[in-house]
Coordinates of C-alpha atoms and ligand atoms in Angstrom, one line a residue:
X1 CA 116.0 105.5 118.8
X2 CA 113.9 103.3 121.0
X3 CA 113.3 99.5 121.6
X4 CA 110.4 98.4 120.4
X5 CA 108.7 94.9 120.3
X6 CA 106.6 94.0 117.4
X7 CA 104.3 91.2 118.8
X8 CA 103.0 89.2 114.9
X9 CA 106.2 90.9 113.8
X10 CA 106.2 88.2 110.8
X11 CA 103.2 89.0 109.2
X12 CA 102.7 90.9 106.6
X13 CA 101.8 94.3 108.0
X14 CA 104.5 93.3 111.0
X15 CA 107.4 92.5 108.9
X16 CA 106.9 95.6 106.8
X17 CA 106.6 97.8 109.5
X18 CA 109.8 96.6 111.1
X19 CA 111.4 97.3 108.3
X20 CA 110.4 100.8 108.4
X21 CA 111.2 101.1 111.9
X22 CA 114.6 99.7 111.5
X23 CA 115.4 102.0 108.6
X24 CA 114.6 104.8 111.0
X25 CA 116.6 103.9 113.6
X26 CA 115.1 102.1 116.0
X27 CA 115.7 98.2 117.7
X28 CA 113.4 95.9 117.0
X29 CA 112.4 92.6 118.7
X30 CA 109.7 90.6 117.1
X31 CA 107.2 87.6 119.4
X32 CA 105.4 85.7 116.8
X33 CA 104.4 82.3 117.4
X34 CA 104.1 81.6 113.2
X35 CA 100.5 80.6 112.8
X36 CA 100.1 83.1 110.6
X37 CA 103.8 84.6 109.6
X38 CA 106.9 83.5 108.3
X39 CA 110.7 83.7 110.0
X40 CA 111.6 83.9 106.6
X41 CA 110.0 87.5 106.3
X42 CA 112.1 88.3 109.1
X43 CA 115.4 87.3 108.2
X44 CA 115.2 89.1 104.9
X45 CA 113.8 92.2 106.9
X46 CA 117.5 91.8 108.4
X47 CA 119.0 91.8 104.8
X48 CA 116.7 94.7 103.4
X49 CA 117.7 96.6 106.5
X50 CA 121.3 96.0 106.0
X51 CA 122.0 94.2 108.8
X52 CA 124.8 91.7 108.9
X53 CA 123.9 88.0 109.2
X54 CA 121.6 86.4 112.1
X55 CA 124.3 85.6 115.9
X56 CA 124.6 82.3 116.9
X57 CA 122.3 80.8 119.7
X58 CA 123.3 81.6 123.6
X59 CA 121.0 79.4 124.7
X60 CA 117.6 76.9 123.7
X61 CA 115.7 76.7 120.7
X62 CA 115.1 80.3 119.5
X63 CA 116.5 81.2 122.7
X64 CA 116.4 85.1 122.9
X65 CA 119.6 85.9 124.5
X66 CA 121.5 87.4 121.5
X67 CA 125.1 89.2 121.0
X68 CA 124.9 92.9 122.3
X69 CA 124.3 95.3 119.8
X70 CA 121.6 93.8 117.7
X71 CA 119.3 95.2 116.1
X72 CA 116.5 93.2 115.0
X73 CA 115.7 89.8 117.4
X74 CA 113.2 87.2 116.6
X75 CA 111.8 85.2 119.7
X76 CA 109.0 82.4 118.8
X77 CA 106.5 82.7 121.2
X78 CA 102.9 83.3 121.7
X79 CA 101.1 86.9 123.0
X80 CA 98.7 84.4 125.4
X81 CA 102.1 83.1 127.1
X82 CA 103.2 85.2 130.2
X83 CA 106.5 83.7 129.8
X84 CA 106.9 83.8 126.1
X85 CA 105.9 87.6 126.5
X86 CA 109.0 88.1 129.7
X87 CA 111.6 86.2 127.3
X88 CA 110.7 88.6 124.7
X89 CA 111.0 91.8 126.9
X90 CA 114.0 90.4 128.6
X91 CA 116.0 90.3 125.4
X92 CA 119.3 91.3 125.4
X93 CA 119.0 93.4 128.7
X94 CA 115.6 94.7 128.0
X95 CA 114.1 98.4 127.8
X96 CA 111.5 98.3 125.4
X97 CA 110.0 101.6 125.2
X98 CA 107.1 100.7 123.2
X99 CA 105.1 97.8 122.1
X100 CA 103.4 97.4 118.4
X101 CA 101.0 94.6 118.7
X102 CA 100.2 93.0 115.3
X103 CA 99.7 89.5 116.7
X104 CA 95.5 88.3 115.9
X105 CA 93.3 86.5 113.3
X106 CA 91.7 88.9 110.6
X107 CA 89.8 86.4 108.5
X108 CA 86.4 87.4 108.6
X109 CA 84.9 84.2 107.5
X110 CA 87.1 81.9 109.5
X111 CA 85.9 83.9 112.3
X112 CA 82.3 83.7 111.6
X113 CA 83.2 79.8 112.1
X114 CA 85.7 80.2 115.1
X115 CA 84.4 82.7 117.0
X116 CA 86.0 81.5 120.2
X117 CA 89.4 81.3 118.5
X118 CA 89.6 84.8 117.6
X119 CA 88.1 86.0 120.6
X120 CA 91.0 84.1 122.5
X121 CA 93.7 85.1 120.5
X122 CA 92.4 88.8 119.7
X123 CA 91.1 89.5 122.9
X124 CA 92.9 87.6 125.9
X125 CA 95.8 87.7 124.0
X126 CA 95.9 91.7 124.7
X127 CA 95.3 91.1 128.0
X128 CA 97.9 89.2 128.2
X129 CA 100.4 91.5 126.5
X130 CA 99.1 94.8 128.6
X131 CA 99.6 92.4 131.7
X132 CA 103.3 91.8 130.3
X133 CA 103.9 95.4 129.4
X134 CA 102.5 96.1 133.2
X135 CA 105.0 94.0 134.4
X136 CA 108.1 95.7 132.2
X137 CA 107.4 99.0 133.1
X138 CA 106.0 99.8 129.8
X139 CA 103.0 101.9 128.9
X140 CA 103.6 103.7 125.2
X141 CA 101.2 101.1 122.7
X142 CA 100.3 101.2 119.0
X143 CA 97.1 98.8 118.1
X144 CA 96.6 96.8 114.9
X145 CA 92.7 98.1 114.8
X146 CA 90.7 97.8 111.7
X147 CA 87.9 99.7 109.6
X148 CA 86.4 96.0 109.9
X149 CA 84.8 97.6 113.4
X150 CA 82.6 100.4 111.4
X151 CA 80.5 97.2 109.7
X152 CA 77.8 98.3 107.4
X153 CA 77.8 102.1 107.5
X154 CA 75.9 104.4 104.8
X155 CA 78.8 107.6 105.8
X156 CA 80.9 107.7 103.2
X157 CA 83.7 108.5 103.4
X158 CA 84.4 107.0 107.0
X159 CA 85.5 109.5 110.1
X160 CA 86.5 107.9 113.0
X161 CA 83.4 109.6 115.1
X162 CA 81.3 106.6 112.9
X163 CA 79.5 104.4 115.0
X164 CA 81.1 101.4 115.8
X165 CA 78.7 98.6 114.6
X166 CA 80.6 95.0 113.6
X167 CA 78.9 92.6 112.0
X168 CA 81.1 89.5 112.7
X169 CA 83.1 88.1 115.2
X170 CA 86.9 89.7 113.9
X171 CA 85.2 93.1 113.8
X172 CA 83.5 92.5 117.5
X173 CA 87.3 91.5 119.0
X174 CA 88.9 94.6 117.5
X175 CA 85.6 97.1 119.5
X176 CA 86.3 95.0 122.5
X177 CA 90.1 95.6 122.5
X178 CA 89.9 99.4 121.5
X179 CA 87.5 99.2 124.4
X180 CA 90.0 97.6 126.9
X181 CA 92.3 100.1 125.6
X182 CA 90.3 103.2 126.8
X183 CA 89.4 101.4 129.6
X184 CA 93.7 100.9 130.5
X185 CA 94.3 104.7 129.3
X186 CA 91.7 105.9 131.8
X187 CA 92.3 104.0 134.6
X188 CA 96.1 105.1 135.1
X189 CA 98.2 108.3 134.2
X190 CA 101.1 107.9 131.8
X191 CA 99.5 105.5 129.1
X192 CA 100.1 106.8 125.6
X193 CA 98.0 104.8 122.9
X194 CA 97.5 105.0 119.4
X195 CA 94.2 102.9 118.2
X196 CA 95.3 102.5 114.1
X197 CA 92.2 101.7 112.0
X198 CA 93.2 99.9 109.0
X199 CA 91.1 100.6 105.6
X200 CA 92.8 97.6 102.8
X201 CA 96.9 97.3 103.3
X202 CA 97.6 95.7 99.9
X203 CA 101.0 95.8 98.1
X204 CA 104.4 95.0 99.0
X205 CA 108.0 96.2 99.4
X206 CA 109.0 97.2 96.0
X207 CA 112.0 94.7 96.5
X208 CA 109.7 92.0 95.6
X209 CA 111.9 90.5 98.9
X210 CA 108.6 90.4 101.7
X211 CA 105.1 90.8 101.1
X212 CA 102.0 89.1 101.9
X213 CA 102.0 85.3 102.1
X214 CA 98.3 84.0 103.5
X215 CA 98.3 80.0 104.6
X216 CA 95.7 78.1 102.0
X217 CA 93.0 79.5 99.9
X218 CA 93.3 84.1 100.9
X219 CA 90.5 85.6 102.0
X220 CA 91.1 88.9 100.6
X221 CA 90.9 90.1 97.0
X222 CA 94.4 91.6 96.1
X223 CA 96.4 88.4 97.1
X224 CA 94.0 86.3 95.4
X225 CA 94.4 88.6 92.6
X226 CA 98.4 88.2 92.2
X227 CA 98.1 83.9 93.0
X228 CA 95.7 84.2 90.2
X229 CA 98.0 86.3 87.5
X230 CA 101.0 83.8 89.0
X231 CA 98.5 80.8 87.5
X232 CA 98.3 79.8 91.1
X233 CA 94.4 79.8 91.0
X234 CA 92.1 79.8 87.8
X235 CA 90.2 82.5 88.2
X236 CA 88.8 85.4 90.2
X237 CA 85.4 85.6 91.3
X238 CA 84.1 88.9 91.6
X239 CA 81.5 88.7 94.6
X240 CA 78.7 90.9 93.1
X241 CA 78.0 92.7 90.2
X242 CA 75.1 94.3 91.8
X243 CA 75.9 96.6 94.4
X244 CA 74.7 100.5 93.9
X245 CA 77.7 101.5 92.9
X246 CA 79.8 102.9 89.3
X247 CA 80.1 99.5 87.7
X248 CA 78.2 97.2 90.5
X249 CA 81.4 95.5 92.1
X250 CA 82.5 96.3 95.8
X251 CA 84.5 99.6 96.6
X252 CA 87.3 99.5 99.0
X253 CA 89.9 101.7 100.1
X254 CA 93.3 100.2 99.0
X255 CA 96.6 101.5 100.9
X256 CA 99.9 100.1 99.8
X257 CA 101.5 98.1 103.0
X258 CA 104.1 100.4 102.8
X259 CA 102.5 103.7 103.7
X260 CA 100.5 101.8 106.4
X261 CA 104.0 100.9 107.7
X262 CA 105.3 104.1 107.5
X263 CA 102.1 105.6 109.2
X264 CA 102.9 103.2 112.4
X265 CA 106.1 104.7 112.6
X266 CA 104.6 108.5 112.8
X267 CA 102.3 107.2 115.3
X268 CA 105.0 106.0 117.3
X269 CA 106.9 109.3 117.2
X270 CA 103.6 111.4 118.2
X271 CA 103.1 109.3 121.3
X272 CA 106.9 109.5 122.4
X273 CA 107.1 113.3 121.6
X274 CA 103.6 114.1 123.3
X275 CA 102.0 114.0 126.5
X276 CA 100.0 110.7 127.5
X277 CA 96.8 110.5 125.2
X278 CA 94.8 107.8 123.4
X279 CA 94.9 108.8 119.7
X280 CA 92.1 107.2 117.6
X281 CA 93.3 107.5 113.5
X282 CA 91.7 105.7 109.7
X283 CA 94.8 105.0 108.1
X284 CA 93.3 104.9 104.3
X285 CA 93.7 106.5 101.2
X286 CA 90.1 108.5 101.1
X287 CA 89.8 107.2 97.7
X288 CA 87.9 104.5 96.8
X289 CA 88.3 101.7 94.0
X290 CA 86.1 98.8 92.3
X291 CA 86.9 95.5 92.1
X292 CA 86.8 95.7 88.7
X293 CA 88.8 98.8 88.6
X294 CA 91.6 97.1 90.7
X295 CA 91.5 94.1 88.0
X296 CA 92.0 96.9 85.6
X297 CA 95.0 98.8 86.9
X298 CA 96.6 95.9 87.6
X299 CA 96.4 94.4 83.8
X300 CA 97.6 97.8 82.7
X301 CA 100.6 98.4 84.9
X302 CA 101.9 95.1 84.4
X303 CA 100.6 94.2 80.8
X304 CA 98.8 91.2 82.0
X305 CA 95.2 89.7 81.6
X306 CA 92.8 88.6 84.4
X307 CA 90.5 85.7 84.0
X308 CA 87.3 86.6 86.2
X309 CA 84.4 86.3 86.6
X310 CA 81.1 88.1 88.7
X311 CA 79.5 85.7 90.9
X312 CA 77.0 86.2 93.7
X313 CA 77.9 88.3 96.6
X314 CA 79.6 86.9 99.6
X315 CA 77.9 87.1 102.8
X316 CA 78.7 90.1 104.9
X317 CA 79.9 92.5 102.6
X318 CA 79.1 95.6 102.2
X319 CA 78.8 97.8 98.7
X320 CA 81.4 100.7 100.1
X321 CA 84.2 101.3 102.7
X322 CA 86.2 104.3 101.9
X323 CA 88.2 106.3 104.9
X324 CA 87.8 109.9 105.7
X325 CA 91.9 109.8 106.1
X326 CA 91.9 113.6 107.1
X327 CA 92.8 113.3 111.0
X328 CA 95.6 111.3 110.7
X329 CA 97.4 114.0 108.2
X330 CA 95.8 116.4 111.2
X331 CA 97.6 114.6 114.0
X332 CA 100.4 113.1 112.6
X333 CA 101.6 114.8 109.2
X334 CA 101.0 111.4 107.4
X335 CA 99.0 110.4 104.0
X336 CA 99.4 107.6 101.6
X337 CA 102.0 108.7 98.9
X338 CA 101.7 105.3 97.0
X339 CA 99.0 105.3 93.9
X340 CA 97.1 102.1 92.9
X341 CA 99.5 101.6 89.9
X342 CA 102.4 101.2 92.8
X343 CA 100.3 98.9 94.5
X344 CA 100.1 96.7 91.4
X345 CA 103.6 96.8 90.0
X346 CA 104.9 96.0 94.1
X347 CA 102.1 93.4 94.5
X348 CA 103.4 91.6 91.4
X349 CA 106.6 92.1 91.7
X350 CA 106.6 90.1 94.9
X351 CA 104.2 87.2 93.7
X352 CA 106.1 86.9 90.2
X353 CA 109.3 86.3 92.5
X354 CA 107.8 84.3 95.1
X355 CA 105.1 82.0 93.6
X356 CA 104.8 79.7 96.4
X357 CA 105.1 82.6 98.9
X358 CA 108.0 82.4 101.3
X359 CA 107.6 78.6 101.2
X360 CA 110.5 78.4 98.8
X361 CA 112.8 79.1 100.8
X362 CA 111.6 78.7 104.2
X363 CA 114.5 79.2 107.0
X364 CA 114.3 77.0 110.1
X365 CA 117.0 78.8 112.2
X366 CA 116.2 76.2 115.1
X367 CA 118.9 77.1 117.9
X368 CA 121.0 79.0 115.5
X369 CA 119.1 82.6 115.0
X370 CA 119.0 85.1 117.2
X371 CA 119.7 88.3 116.5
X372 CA 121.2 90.2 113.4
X373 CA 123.8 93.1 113.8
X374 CA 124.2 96.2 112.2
X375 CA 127.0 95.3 109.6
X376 CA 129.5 98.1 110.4
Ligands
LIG1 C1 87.6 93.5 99.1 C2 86.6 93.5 98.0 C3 85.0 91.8 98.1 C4 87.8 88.5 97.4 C5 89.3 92.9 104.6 C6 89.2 92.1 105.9 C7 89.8 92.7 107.0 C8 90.3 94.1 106.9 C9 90.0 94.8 105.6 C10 92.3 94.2 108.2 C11 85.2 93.3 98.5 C12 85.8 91.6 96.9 C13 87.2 89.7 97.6 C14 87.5 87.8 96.2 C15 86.1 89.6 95.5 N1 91.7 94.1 107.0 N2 86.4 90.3 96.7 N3 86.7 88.4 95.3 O1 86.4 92.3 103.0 O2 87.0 94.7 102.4 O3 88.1 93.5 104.3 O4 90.3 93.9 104.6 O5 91.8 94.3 109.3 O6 90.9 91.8 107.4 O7 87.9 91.9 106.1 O8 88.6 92.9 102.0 O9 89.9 91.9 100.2 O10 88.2 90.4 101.3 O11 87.4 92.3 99.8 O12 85.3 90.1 94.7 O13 88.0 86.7 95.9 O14 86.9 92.5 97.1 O15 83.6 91.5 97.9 O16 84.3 94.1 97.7 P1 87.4 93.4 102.9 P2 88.6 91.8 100.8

């Protein structure tokens, strides 16, 4: 069992990997500052993991102090904040052994239009945490990255010996982190870092409970998808029905959150159980799907029809991005075990009980929460 911090531990790939990490075995403290996640997802993390409900407050607003023995703590702060970052390595006596850093913007076009945001908050913001972790005594790190960072590439499927050529500013802060990163893993022994290289995380726990809940208008297809079959939105727009590929809509590799949660925690347990190393891994399916053939499966599995329709193509995309998933099941024993018809029913299952997202309930534990113990 080890301490680990999850910094953006209430987003959507955050909260379902602490989920998974608490369901095998470990303590988890989450930093998030909520520009982008929900304390909501957390505090039904608690109740999926079984844990009892949330102590009372030791000290100031979302103070971190906590009753001994928890094991899941939520601190509100922000990865840029040298203080925020001590309070959330400080809590309840400290000894985290790892740090999963989640915490960053990943909307392409917002970043096209705030570049400097997202190379603050991407970018210093690690430097910040590995200054932190520095300070703590801790050197064992498992990295957010994305396939985002391969940009236009003609290989198909995707090995992670592709050149790294972004073509916007999200993709450039991810190459200049996993850049810092072997920089930091060179420079001293004992560093142990796993760079995770995310194809499409769709989905959601199959409790319909947590899943993914993007502020305003979301970016990314499968989210629009479900607001649109909840008669949130209209319609779908298809961006291109002319690419050179099966049918002429965009192919993508789809992997349901909960495998990509799962495949963090493998990471972490190669990293603790082998020698210092900086592990480079896709985590995708290797199998690629249309847009179209997305709409499809998810009208079948959940008997449902999809207004759309195919519009021009949206700037920056590319016709194919499938992963060549093979070294990860190499290194760490890990594939995606979900199918596309999981994705669907999950993915619905959480938007037809959640409409408005986690803002029907939202949970404002100000000076209350802290941590949540294991029941018995
Ligand atoms: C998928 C396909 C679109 C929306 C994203 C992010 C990045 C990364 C990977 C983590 C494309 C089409 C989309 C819509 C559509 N994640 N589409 N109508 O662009 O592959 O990458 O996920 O790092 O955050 O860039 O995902 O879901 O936006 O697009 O037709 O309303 O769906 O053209 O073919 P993308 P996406």
């Amino acid at each position: 069992m080890t301490k680990v911090l999850l910094t953006g531990g209430a987003g959507f790939i955050g909260s379902h990997t602490g989920l998974a990490l608490l369901q095998t075995g470990h303590q988890v403290v989450v930093v998030d500052d909520f520009s982008n996640g929900n304390a909501e997802a957390v505090r039904r993390v608690a109740e999926l993991a079984g844990l009892g409900p949330w102590g009372q407050a030791a000290a100031d607003h979302w103070a971190e102090a906590g009753p001994g023995g928890s094991r899941l703590h939520l601190i509100q702060g922000d990865v840029r904040s040298p203080q925020d970052l001590d309070r959330a390595f400080a809590v309840s006596g400290g000894g985290i052994g790892a740090v999963l850093h989640f915490a960053g913007l990943k909307a392409v076009g917002e970043s096209m239009t705030q570049p400097l945001r997202y190379w603050d908050v991407n970018v210093t913001g690690t430097v910040r945490l590995l200054e932190a972790m520095v300070r703590h005594g801790c050197q064992t790190l498992v990295f957010s990255s994305s396939a985002t960072l391969y940009g236009t590439t003609d290989t198909v499927p995707i090995p992670e010996t592709a050149p790294l050529q972004p073509i916007n500013p999200y993709g450039y802060t991810k190459a200049a982190v996993e850049r810092m990163l072997t920089d930091v893993a060179a420079s001293a022994p004992g560093w142990r870092i796993a760079l995770l290289r995310y194809f499409n995380p769709v989905g959601a726990h199959p409790s319909g409970r947590i899943g993914e809940d993007p502020n305003g208008l979301p970016n990314n297809l499968f989210p629009f998808l479900c607001q649109v079959a909840g008669g949130r939105r209209q319609r779908l727009d298809v961006f291109g029905g002319d690419w050179p590929t099966g049918d002429g809509t965009g192919v993508r590799d789809y992997l349901h959150v909960m495998d990509l949660a799962e495949g963090h925690g493998r990471a972490l347990d190669v990293l603790l159980a082998e020698p210092p190393q900086l592990l480079t891994l896709n985590l995708g399916s290797g199998q690629g799907h249309s847009v179209l053939e997305l709409v499809r499966a998810f009208e079948t599995t959940n008997g449902l029809t999809l207004p759309y329709a195919v519009v021009g193509r949206r700037p920056g995309d590319s016709a194919v991005s499938v992963a060549d998933p093979r070294q990860a099941e190499r290194r760490m024993g890990w594939r995606t075990r979900r199918s596309l018809a999981d994705i669907c029913r999950d993915g619905w299952a959480w938007q037809s009980a959640n409409p408005q997202g986690y803002r029907s309930n939202e949970w404002h534990p100000t000076g209350e929460l802290i941590g949540a113990q294991q029941v018995s």
